[in-house]
Amino acid sequence: MDRTFIMVKPDGVQRSLVGEIVTRFEAKGLKLAAARFEKLPEVRVTEQYQEHLTKPFFPSLKQYIMGGPCFLMVWEGRNAVAIARKLIGATNPSDALPGTIRGDFGIDIGRNVIHGSDSPESAAREIAIHFRQNELVTYTRIDESVLYEY
Ligand code: IDP
Ligand code: MG
């Protein structure tokens, strides 16, 4: 099974979208493996967005992400990374299709509600930034045998 790192950003939390977002991942058939509600320290924001450190928008991105509590999650399932990116939609909410989280709930690229890992390698890296190995919970979802053909 694959895992992906998902985070409701401070705008999503303030707009009370956590429940709606969790519902979409659950309904899709992904399995929650870990979750935490917290304000991210600077060091983890910098690690999380390592590839954007030199971008002109990085200072405002850091301020945005540190501006309030985030809801951090790990979701598990076959092809979880790509599936989650589809549920989330395009980076710029004005390009994101209706039915996606950013397409339904966002309007501005600088306030795009949610983060999701962009590859299995990024997912492993990001999960390790935010969660200890013993925080990842292993269990069987009762509907697993009907969610997958094999
Ligand atoms: P992603 O979140 O869809 O993977 P990335 O290109 O990795 O998109 O960018 C990370 C985050 O940085 C975006 O989700 C968004 O919050 C912010 N961001 C990216 N591009 C811009 C921009 O041009 N202006 C402002 N913020 C941006
Ligand atoms: Mg990204």
Coordinates of N, CA, C and O and ligand atoms in Angstrom, one line a residue:
M1 N 0.8 -1.2 0.0 CA 0.0 0.0 0.0 C 0.9 1.3 0.0 O 1.9 1.3 0.6
D2 N 0.4 2.3 -0.7 CA 1.2 3.5 -0.7 C 0.6 4.5 0.3 O -0.6 4.5 0.6
R3 N 1.5 5.5 0.7 CA 1.0 6.5 1.6 C 1.3 7.9 1.0 O 2.3 8.1 0.3
T4 N 0.5 8.8 1.4 CA 0.7 10.2 1.0 C 0.5 11.2 2.2 O -0.3 10.9 3.1
F5 N 1.2 12.3 2.1 CA 1.1 13.3 3.2 C 0.1 14.4 2.7 O 0.3 15.0 1.6
I6 N -0.9 14.6 3.5 CA -1.9 15.6 3.1 C -2.1 16.6 4.3 O -2.0 16.2 5.4
M7 N -2.2 17.9 4.0 CA -2.3 18.9 5.0 C -3.4 19.9 4.7 O -3.3 20.6 3.6
V8 N -4.4 20.1 5.5 CA -5.3 21.2 5.4 C -4.6 22.5 5.9 O -4.1 22.5 7.0
K9 N -4.4 23.5 5.0 CA -3.6 24.6 5.3 C -4.5 25.6 6.2 O -5.7 25.4 6.4
P10 N -3.8 26.6 6.8 CA -4.6 27.5 7.7 C -5.9 28.1 7.2 O -6.8 28.2 8.0
D11 N -5.9 28.4 5.9 CA -7.2 29.0 5.4 C -8.3 27.9 5.4 O -9.4 28.2 5.7
G12 N -7.9 26.7 5.1 CA -8.9 25.6 5.1 C -9.4 25.3 6.5 O -10.6 25.1 6.7
V13 N -8.5 25.4 7.5 CA -8.9 25.2 8.9 C -9.8 26.3 9.3 O -10.9 26.1 9.9
Q14 N -9.4 27.6 9.0 CA -10.3 28.7 9.4 C -11.6 28.7 8.8 O -12.6 29.2 9.4
R15 N -11.7 28.2 7.6 CA -13.0 28.1 6.9 C -13.8 26.9 7.2 O -14.8 26.6 6.5
S16 N -13.3 26.1 8.2 CA -14.1 25.0 8.7 C -14.3 23.9 7.6 O -15.3 23.3 7.5
L17 N -13.2 23.7 6.8 CA -13.3 22.7 5.7 C -12.6 21.4 6.1 O -12.7 20.4 5.3
V18 N -12.1 21.2 7.3 CA -11.4 20.0 7.7 C -12.4 18.8 7.6 O -12.0 17.8 7.0
G19 N -13.6 18.9 8.1 CA -14.5 17.8 8.1 C -14.9 17.4 6.7 O -14.8 16.2 6.3
E20 N -15.2 18.3 5.8 CA -15.5 18.1 4.4 C -14.4 17.4 3.7 O -14.6 16.5 2.9
I21 N -13.1 17.9 4.0 CA -12.0 17.3 3.3 C -11.7 15.9 3.7 O -11.5 15.0 2.9
V22 N -11.8 15.6 5.1 CA -11.6 14.3 5.6 C -12.6 13.3 5.0 O -12.4 12.2 4.6
T23 N -13.9 13.8 4.9 CA -15.0 13.0 4.3 C -14.7 12.6 2.9 O -14.9 11.4 2.5
R24 N -14.1 13.5 2.1 CA -13.8 13.2 0.7 C -12.7 12.1 0.6 O -12.8 11.2 -0.3
F25 N -11.7 12.1 1.4 CA -10.7 11.1 1.4 C -11.2 9.8 1.9 O -10.9 8.7 1.3
E26 N -12.0 9.8 2.9 CA -12.6 8.6 3.5 C -13.5 7.9 2.4 O -13.5 6.7 2.2
A27 N -14.4 8.8 1.8 CA -15.4 8.3 0.8 C -14.7 7.7 -0.4 O -15.2 6.7 -1.0
K28 N -13.5 8.2 -0.8 CA -12.8 7.7 -1.9 C -12.3 6.2 -1.6 O -12.1 5.5 -2.6
G29 N -12.1 5.9 -0.4 CA -11.6 4.6 0.0 C -10.2 4.6 0.5 O -9.6 3.5 0.8
L30 N -9.6 5.8 0.7 CA -8.3 5.9 1.3 C -8.5 5.7 2.8 O -9.5 5.9 3.4
K31 N -7.4 5.2 3.4 CA -7.4 4.9 4.9 C -6.5 5.8 5.7 O -5.4 6.0 5.3
L32 N -7.1 6.4 6.7 CA -6.3 7.3 7.5 C -5.3 6.6 8.3 O -5.6 5.6 9.0
A33 N -4.0 7.0 8.2 CA -3.0 6.3 9.0 C -2.4 7.1 10.1 O -1.9 6.6 11.1
A34 N -2.6 8.5 10.0 CA -2.1 9.4 11.1 C -2.7 10.7 10.9 O -3.1 11.1 9.8
A35 N -2.9 11.5 12.0 CA -3.4 12.9 11.9 C -2.9 13.7 13.1 O -2.7 13.1 14.2
R36 N -2.7 15.0 12.9 CA -2.3 15.9 14.0 C -2.8 17.3 13.6 O -2.7 17.7 12.5
F37 N -3.2 18.0 14.6 CA -3.7 19.4 14.5 C -2.7 20.3 15.2 O -2.5 20.1 16.4
E38 N -2.0 21.2 14.5 CA -0.9 22.0 15.1 C -0.5 23.2 14.3 O -0.8 23.2 13.1
K39 N 0.1 24.1 14.9 CA 0.8 25.2 14.2 C 2.2 24.7 13.9 O 2.9 24.3 14.8
L40 N 2.6 24.8 12.6 CA 3.9 24.2 12.2 C 5.0 25.2 12.6 O 5.0 26.4 12.3
P41 N 6.1 24.6 13.2 CA 7.3 25.4 13.5 C 8.0 25.7 12.1 O 7.9 25.0 11.2
E42 N 8.7 26.9 12.1 CA 9.4 27.3 10.9 C 10.3 26.3 10.3 O 10.3 26.1 9.1
V43 N 11.0 25.5 11.1 CA 12.0 24.5 10.6 C 11.3 23.5 9.7 O 11.8 23.1 8.7
R44 N 10.0 23.1 10.2 CA 9.3 22.1 9.4 C 8.7 22.7 8.1 O 8.5 22.0 7.1
V45 N 8.3 23.9 8.2 CA 7.7 24.6 7.0 C 8.9 24.7 5.9 O 8.7 24.4 4.7
T46 N 10.0 25.1 6.4 CA 11.2 25.2 5.5 C 11.5 23.8 4.8 O 11.8 23.7 3.7
E47 N 11.5 22.8 5.7 CA 11.8 21.4 5.1 C 10.8 21.0 4.2 O 11.0 20.4 3.1
Q48 N 9.5 21.2 4.6 CA 8.4 20.8 3.7 C 8.5 21.4 2.3 O 8.2 20.7 1.3
Y49 N 8.8 22.7 2.3 CA 8.8 23.4 1.0 C 10.2 23.7 0.5 O 10.5 24.7 -0.2
Q50 N 11.1 22.7 0.8 CA 12.5 22.8 0.4 C 12.7 23.2 -1.1 O 13.6 24.1 -1.4
E51 N 11.9 22.7 -2.0 CA 12.2 22.9 -3.4 C 11.7 24.3 -3.8 O 12.0 24.8 -4.9
H52 N 11.0 25.1 -2.9 CA 10.5 26.4 -3.2 C 11.3 27.5 -2.5 O 10.9 28.7 -2.6
L53 N 12.4 27.1 -1.8 CA 13.1 28.1 -0.9 C 13.5 29.3 -1.7 O 13.5 30.4 -1.1
T54 N 13.9 29.2 -2.9 CA 14.5 30.3 -3.7 C 13.4 31.0 -4.5 O 13.7 32.0 -5.2
K55 N 12.2 30.5 -4.5 CA 11.1 31.2 -5.3 C 10.7 32.5 -4.7 O 10.7 32.7 -3.4
P56 N 10.2 33.4 -5.5 CA 9.8 34.8 -5.0 C 8.7 34.7 -4.0 O 8.5 35.5 -3.1
F57 N 7.8 33.6 -4.2 CA 6.6 33.6 -3.3 C 6.9 32.9 -2.0 O 6.1 32.8 -1.1
F58 N 8.2 32.4 -1.8 CA 8.5 31.6 -0.6 C 8.2 32.4 0.7 O 7.6 31.8 1.7
P59 N 8.7 33.6 0.9 CA 8.4 34.3 2.2 C 6.9 34.4 2.5 O 6.5 34.2 3.6
S60 N 6.1 34.7 1.5 CA 4.6 34.8 1.8 C 4.0 33.4 2.0 O 3.1 33.3 2.8
L61 N 4.6 32.4 1.3 CA 4.1 31.0 1.5 C 4.4 30.6 3.0 O 3.5 30.1 3.7
K62 N 5.6 30.9 3.4 CA 5.9 30.6 4.8 C 5.0 31.3 5.8 O 4.5 30.7 6.8
Q63 N 4.8 32.6 5.6 CA 3.9 33.4 6.5 C 2.5 32.8 6.5 O 1.9 32.7 7.5
Y64 N 2.0 32.4 5.3 CA 0.7 31.8 5.2 C 0.6 30.5 6.0 O -0.3 30.3 6.8
I65 N 1.5 29.6 5.8 CA 1.5 28.3 6.4 C 1.7 28.4 7.9 O 1.1 27.7 8.7
M66 N 2.5 29.4 8.3 CA 2.7 29.6 9.8 C 1.6 30.5 10.4 O 1.6 30.7 11.6
G67 N 0.7 31.0 9.6 CA -0.3 31.9 10.1 C -1.4 31.3 11.0 O -2.2 32.1 11.5
G68 N -1.5 30.0 11.1 CA -2.5 29.4 11.9 C -2.3 27.9 12.0 O -1.4 27.4 11.3
P69 N -3.2 27.2 12.7 CA -3.0 25.8 12.8 C -3.4 25.1 11.4 O -4.2 25.6 10.7
C70 N -2.7 24.0 11.2 CA -2.9 23.1 10.1 C -3.4 21.7 10.6 O -3.2 21.4 11.7
F71 N -4.1 21.0 9.7 CA -4.5 19.6 10.0 C -3.7 18.7 9.1 O -3.9 18.6 7.9
L72 N -2.8 18.0 9.7 CA -1.8 17.1 9.0 C -2.3 15.7 9.0 O -2.8 15.2 10.1
M73 N -2.2 15.0 7.9 CA -2.7 13.6 7.8 C -1.8 12.8 6.9 O -1.1 13.3 6.0
V74 N -1.8 11.5 7.2 CA -1.2 10.5 6.3 C -2.4 9.6 5.8 O -3.1 9.1 6.7
W75 N -2.6 9.5 4.5 CA -3.6 8.6 3.9 C -2.9 7.5 3.2 O -1.9 7.7 2.5
E76 N -3.5 6.3 3.2 CA -3.0 5.1 2.7 C -3.9 4.4 1.7 O -5.1 4.5 1.9
G77 N -3.3 3.8 0.7 CA -4.2 3.1 -0.3 C -3.4 2.8 -1.5 O -2.3 3.4 -1.7
R78 N -3.8 1.9 -2.4 CA -3.1 1.7 -3.6 C -3.1 2.9 -4.5 O -4.2 3.5 -4.7
N79 N -1.9 3.4 -4.9 CA -1.8 4.6 -5.7 C -2.3 5.8 -5.0 O -2.8 6.8 -5.6
A80 N -2.1 5.9 -3.7 CA -2.6 7.0 -2.8 C -2.1 8.4 -3.3 O -2.9 9.3 -3.2
V81 N -0.9 8.5 -3.7 CA -0.3 9.8 -4.0 C -1.1 10.4 -5.2 O -1.5 11.5 -5.1
A82 N -1.2 9.6 -6.3 CA -1.8 10.2 -7.5 C -3.3 10.4 -7.3 O -3.9 11.4 -7.7
I83 N -4.0 9.5 -6.5 CA -5.4 9.6 -6.3 C -5.6 10.9 -5.5 O -6.5 11.7 -5.8
A84 N -4.8 11.2 -4.4 CA -5.0 12.4 -3.6 C -4.8 13.6 -4.4 O -5.5 14.6 -4.3
R85 N -3.8 13.6 -5.3 CA -3.6 14.8 -6.2 C -4.8 15.1 -7.0 O -5.1 16.2 -7.3
K86 N -5.4 14.0 -7.5 CA -6.6 14.2 -8.3 C -7.8 14.8 -7.5 O -8.5 15.6 -7.9
L87 N -7.9 14.3 -6.3 CA -9.0 14.8 -5.4 C -8.7 16.3 -5.1 O -9.7 17.1 -4.9
I88 N -7.5 16.7 -5.0 CA -7.1 18.0 -4.6 C -7.2 19.0 -5.7 O -7.7 20.1 -5.5
G89 N -6.8 18.6 -6.9 CA -6.9 19.5 -8.1 C -5.7 20.4 -8.3 O -4.8 20.3 -7.6
A90 N -5.8 21.2 -9.4 CA -4.6 22.0 -9.8 C -4.2 23.0 -8.7 O -5.0 23.4 -7.9
T91 N -2.9 23.3 -8.7 CA -2.3 24.2 -7.8 C -3.1 25.5 -7.7 O -3.3 26.1 -6.6
N92 N -3.4 26.1 -8.9 CA -4.1 27.3 -8.9 C -5.6 27.0 -8.9 O -6.1 26.4 -9.9
P93 N -6.3 27.4 -7.9 CA -7.8 27.1 -7.8 C -8.6 27.6 -9.0 O -9.6 27.0 -9.3
S94 N -8.1 28.6 -9.7 CA -8.8 29.0 -10.8 C -8.7 28.1 -12.0 O -9.4 28.2 -13.0
D95 N -7.7 27.2 -12.0 CA -7.5 26.2 -13.0 C -8.1 24.8 -12.5 O -8.2 23.9 -13.3
A96 N -8.4 24.7 -11.2 CA -8.8 23.4 -10.7 C -10.3 23.1 -11.1 O -11.1 24.0 -11.0
L97 N -10.5 21.9 -11.5 CA -11.9 21.5 -12.0 C -12.9 21.5 -10.8 O -12.5 21.1 -9.7
P98 N -14.1 21.8 -11.1 CA -15.2 21.6 -10.1 C -15.2 20.1 -9.7 O -15.0 19.3 -10.6
G99 N -15.5 19.8 -8.5 CA -15.4 18.5 -8.0 C -14.1 18.2 -7.3 O -14.1 17.2 -6.5
T100 N -13.1 18.9 -7.6 CA -11.8 18.8 -6.8 C -11.9 19.7 -5.6 O -12.7 20.7 -5.6
I101 N -11.1 19.5 -4.6 CA -11.1 20.3 -3.4 C -10.8 21.8 -3.7 O -11.5 22.7 -3.3
R102 N -9.7 22.0 -4.4 CA -9.3 23.4 -4.8 C -10.3 24.0 -5.8 O -10.6 25.2 -5.7
G103 N -10.9 23.2 -6.6 CA -11.9 23.6 -7.6 C -13.2 24.1 -6.9 O -13.9 25.0 -7.3
D104 N -13.5 23.4 -5.8 CA -14.8 23.7 -5.1 C -14.6 24.7 -4.1 O -15.6 25.4 -3.8
F105 N -13.5 24.8 -3.5 CA -13.3 25.7 -2.3 C -12.3 26.8 -2.4 O -12.2 27.6 -1.4
G106 N -11.6 26.9 -3.5 CA -10.5 27.9 -3.5 C -10.7 28.9 -4.6 O -11.5 28.6 -5.6
I107 N -10.0 30.0 -4.6 CA -10.1 31.0 -5.6 C -8.8 31.6 -6.0 O -8.6 32.1 -7.0
D108 N -7.8 31.5 -5.0 CA -6.5 32.2 -5.2 C -5.4 31.2 -5.0 O -5.4 30.4 -4.0
I109 N -4.3 31.3 -5.8 CA -3.2 30.4 -5.7 C -2.5 30.5 -4.4 O -2.0 29.5 -3.9
G110 N -2.5 31.7 -3.8 CA -1.8 31.9 -2.5 C -2.7 31.5 -1.3 O -2.2 31.6 -0.2
R111 N -3.9 31.0 -1.6 CA -4.8 30.5 -0.5 C -5.5 29.2 -1.1 O -6.7 29.3 -1.3
N112 N -4.7 28.2 -1.3 CA -5.3 27.0 -2.0 C -5.7 25.8 -1.1 O -5.8 24.7 -1.6
V113 N -5.9 26.1 0.1 CA -6.7 25.2 1.0 C -5.9 24.0 1.6 O -6.1 23.6 2.7
I114 N -5.2 23.3 0.7 CA -4.7 22.0 1.0 C -3.4 21.7 0.3 O -3.1 22.2 -0.8
H115 N -2.5 20.9 1.0 CA -1.3 20.4 0.4 C -1.4 18.9 0.2 O -2.0 18.2 1.0
G116 N -0.8 18.4 -0.9 CA -0.7 16.9 -1.1 C 0.6 16.6 -1.7 O 1.0 17.3 -2.7
S117 N 1.3 15.5 -1.3 CA 2.6 15.1 -1.9 C 2.4 14.9 -3.4 O 1.4 14.4 -3.9
D118 N 3.5 15.3 -4.1 CA 3.4 15.2 -5.6 C 4.0 13.9 -6.2 O 4.0 13.7 -7.4
S119 N 4.7 13.0 -5.4 CA 5.2 11.8 -5.9 C 5.4 10.9 -4.7 O 5.5 11.3 -3.5
P120 N 5.6 9.6 -4.9 CA 5.8 8.7 -3.8 C 7.1 9.0 -3.0 O 7.2 8.9 -1.8
E121 N 8.1 9.6 -3.7 CA 9.4 10.0 -3.1 C 9.1 11.2 -2.2 O 9.6 11.2 -1.0
S122 N 8.4 12.2 -2.7 CA 8.0 13.3 -1.8 C 7.2 12.9 -0.7 O 7.3 13.4 0.5
A123 N 6.3 12.0 -0.9 CA 5.4 11.5 0.2 C 6.2 10.9 1.4 O 6.1 11.3 2.5
A124 N 7.2 10.1 1.0 CA 8.1 9.4 2.0 C 8.8 10.5 2.8 O 8.9 10.5 4.0
R125 N 9.4 11.5 2.0 CA 10.1 12.6 2.6 C 9.3 13.4 3.6 O 9.6 13.7 4.7
E126 N 8.1 13.8 3.1 CA 7.2 14.7 3.9 C 6.6 14.0 5.1 O 6.5 14.6 6.2
I127 N 6.3 12.7 4.9 CA 5.8 12.0 6.1 C 6.8 12.0 7.2 O 6.5 12.2 8.4
A128 N 8.1 11.7 6.8 CA 9.2 11.7 7.8 C 9.5 13.0 8.4 O 9.9 13.0 9.6
I129 N 9.1 14.1 7.8 CA 9.3 15.4 8.4 C 8.3 15.6 9.5 O 8.7 16.2 10.5
H130 N 7.1 15.2 9.3 CA 6.0 15.5 10.2 C 5.6 14.4 11.2 O 5.0 14.7 12.3
F131 N 5.9 13.2 10.9 CA 5.4 12.1 11.8 C 6.6 11.1 12.1 O 7.4 10.8 11.3
R132 N 6.5 10.6 13.4 CA 7.4 9.6 13.7 C 6.8 8.2 13.3 O 5.6 8.1 13.1
Q133 N 7.7 7.3 13.0 CA 7.3 6.0 12.6 C 6.1 5.4 13.4 O 5.2 4.8 12.9
N134 N 6.3 5.6 14.7 CA 5.2 4.9 15.6 C 3.9 5.7 15.7 O 3.0 5.3 16.4
E135 N 3.8 6.8 15.0 CA 2.6 7.6 14.9 C 1.7 7.1 13.7 O 0.6 7.5 13.6
L136 N 2.3 6.2 12.9 CA 1.6 5.7 11.7 C 0.9 4.4 12.1 O 1.5 3.4 12.5
V137 N -0.5 4.5 12.1 CA -1.3 3.4 12.7 C -1.6 2.3 11.6 O -2.0 2.7 10.5
T138 N -1.4 1.1 12.0 CA -1.7 0.0 11.1 C -3.0 -0.7 11.5 O -3.1 -1.1 12.7
Y139 N -3.9 -0.8 10.6 CA -5.2 -1.5 11.0 C -5.9 -1.9 9.7 O -5.5 -1.4 8.6
T140 N -6.9 -2.7 9.8 CA -7.7 -3.1 8.6 C -9.0 -2.3 8.6 O -9.7 -2.3 9.6
R141 N -9.3 -1.6 7.5 CA -10.6 -1.0 7.4 C -11.6 -2.1 7.0 O -11.4 -2.9 6.2
I142 N -12.8 -2.0 7.6 CA -13.7 -3.1 7.5 C -14.2 -3.3 6.1 O -14.6 -4.4 5.7
D143 N -14.2 -2.3 5.3 CA -14.6 -2.4 3.9 C -13.5 -2.7 2.9 O -13.7 -2.7 1.7
E144 N -12.3 -2.9 3.4 CA -11.2 -3.1 2.5 C -11.4 -4.3 1.5 O -11.0 -4.1 0.3
S145 N -12.0 -5.3 1.9 CA -12.2 -6.5 1.1 C -13.2 -6.2 -0.1 O -13.2 -6.9 -1.1
V146 N -14.0 -5.2 0.0 CA -14.9 -4.8 -1.1 C -14.4 -3.6 -1.9 O -14.9 -3.3 -3.0
L147 N -13.4 -2.9 -1.3 CA -12.9 -1.7 -2.0 C -11.9 -2.1 -3.1 O -11.8 -1.4 -4.1
Y148 N -11.2 -3.3 -2.9 CA -10.2 -3.7 -3.9 C -10.6 -5.0 -4.5 O -11.2 -5.9 -3.8
E149 N -10.3 -5.2 -5.8 CA -10.6 -6.5 -6.4 C -9.7 -7.6 -5.9 O -10.1 -8.7 -5.7
Y150 N -8.4 -7.2 -5.6 CA -7.4 -8.2 -5.1 C -6.4 -7.5 -4.3 O -6.3 -6.2 -4.4
Ligands
IDP1 P1 1.3 22.1 -5.1 O1 0.8 22.5 -3.7 O2 0.1 21.9 -6.0 O3 2.2 20.9 -5.1 P2 3.6 23.7 -5.7 O4 4.0 24.2 -7.0 O5 4.4 22.6 -5.1 O6 2.1 23.3 -5.8 O7 3.6 25.0 -4.7 C1 3.5 24.8 -3.3 C2 2.6 25.8 -2.8 O8 3.2 27.1 -2.9 C3 1.2 25.9 -3.5 O9 0.3 25.0 -3.0 C4 0.8 27.4 -3.1 O10 0.4 27.4 -1.7 C5 2.2 28.1 -3.2 N1 2.4 28.7 -4.5 C6 2.9 28.0 -5.6 N2 3.0 28.9 -6.6 C7 2.6 30.1 -6.1 C8 2.5 31.4 -6.7 O11 2.8 31.6 -7.9 N3 2.1 32.4 -5.9 C9 1.8 32.2 -4.6 N4 1.9 31.0 -4.0 C10 2.3 30.0 -4.8
MG2 MG 4.1 20.7 -4.4

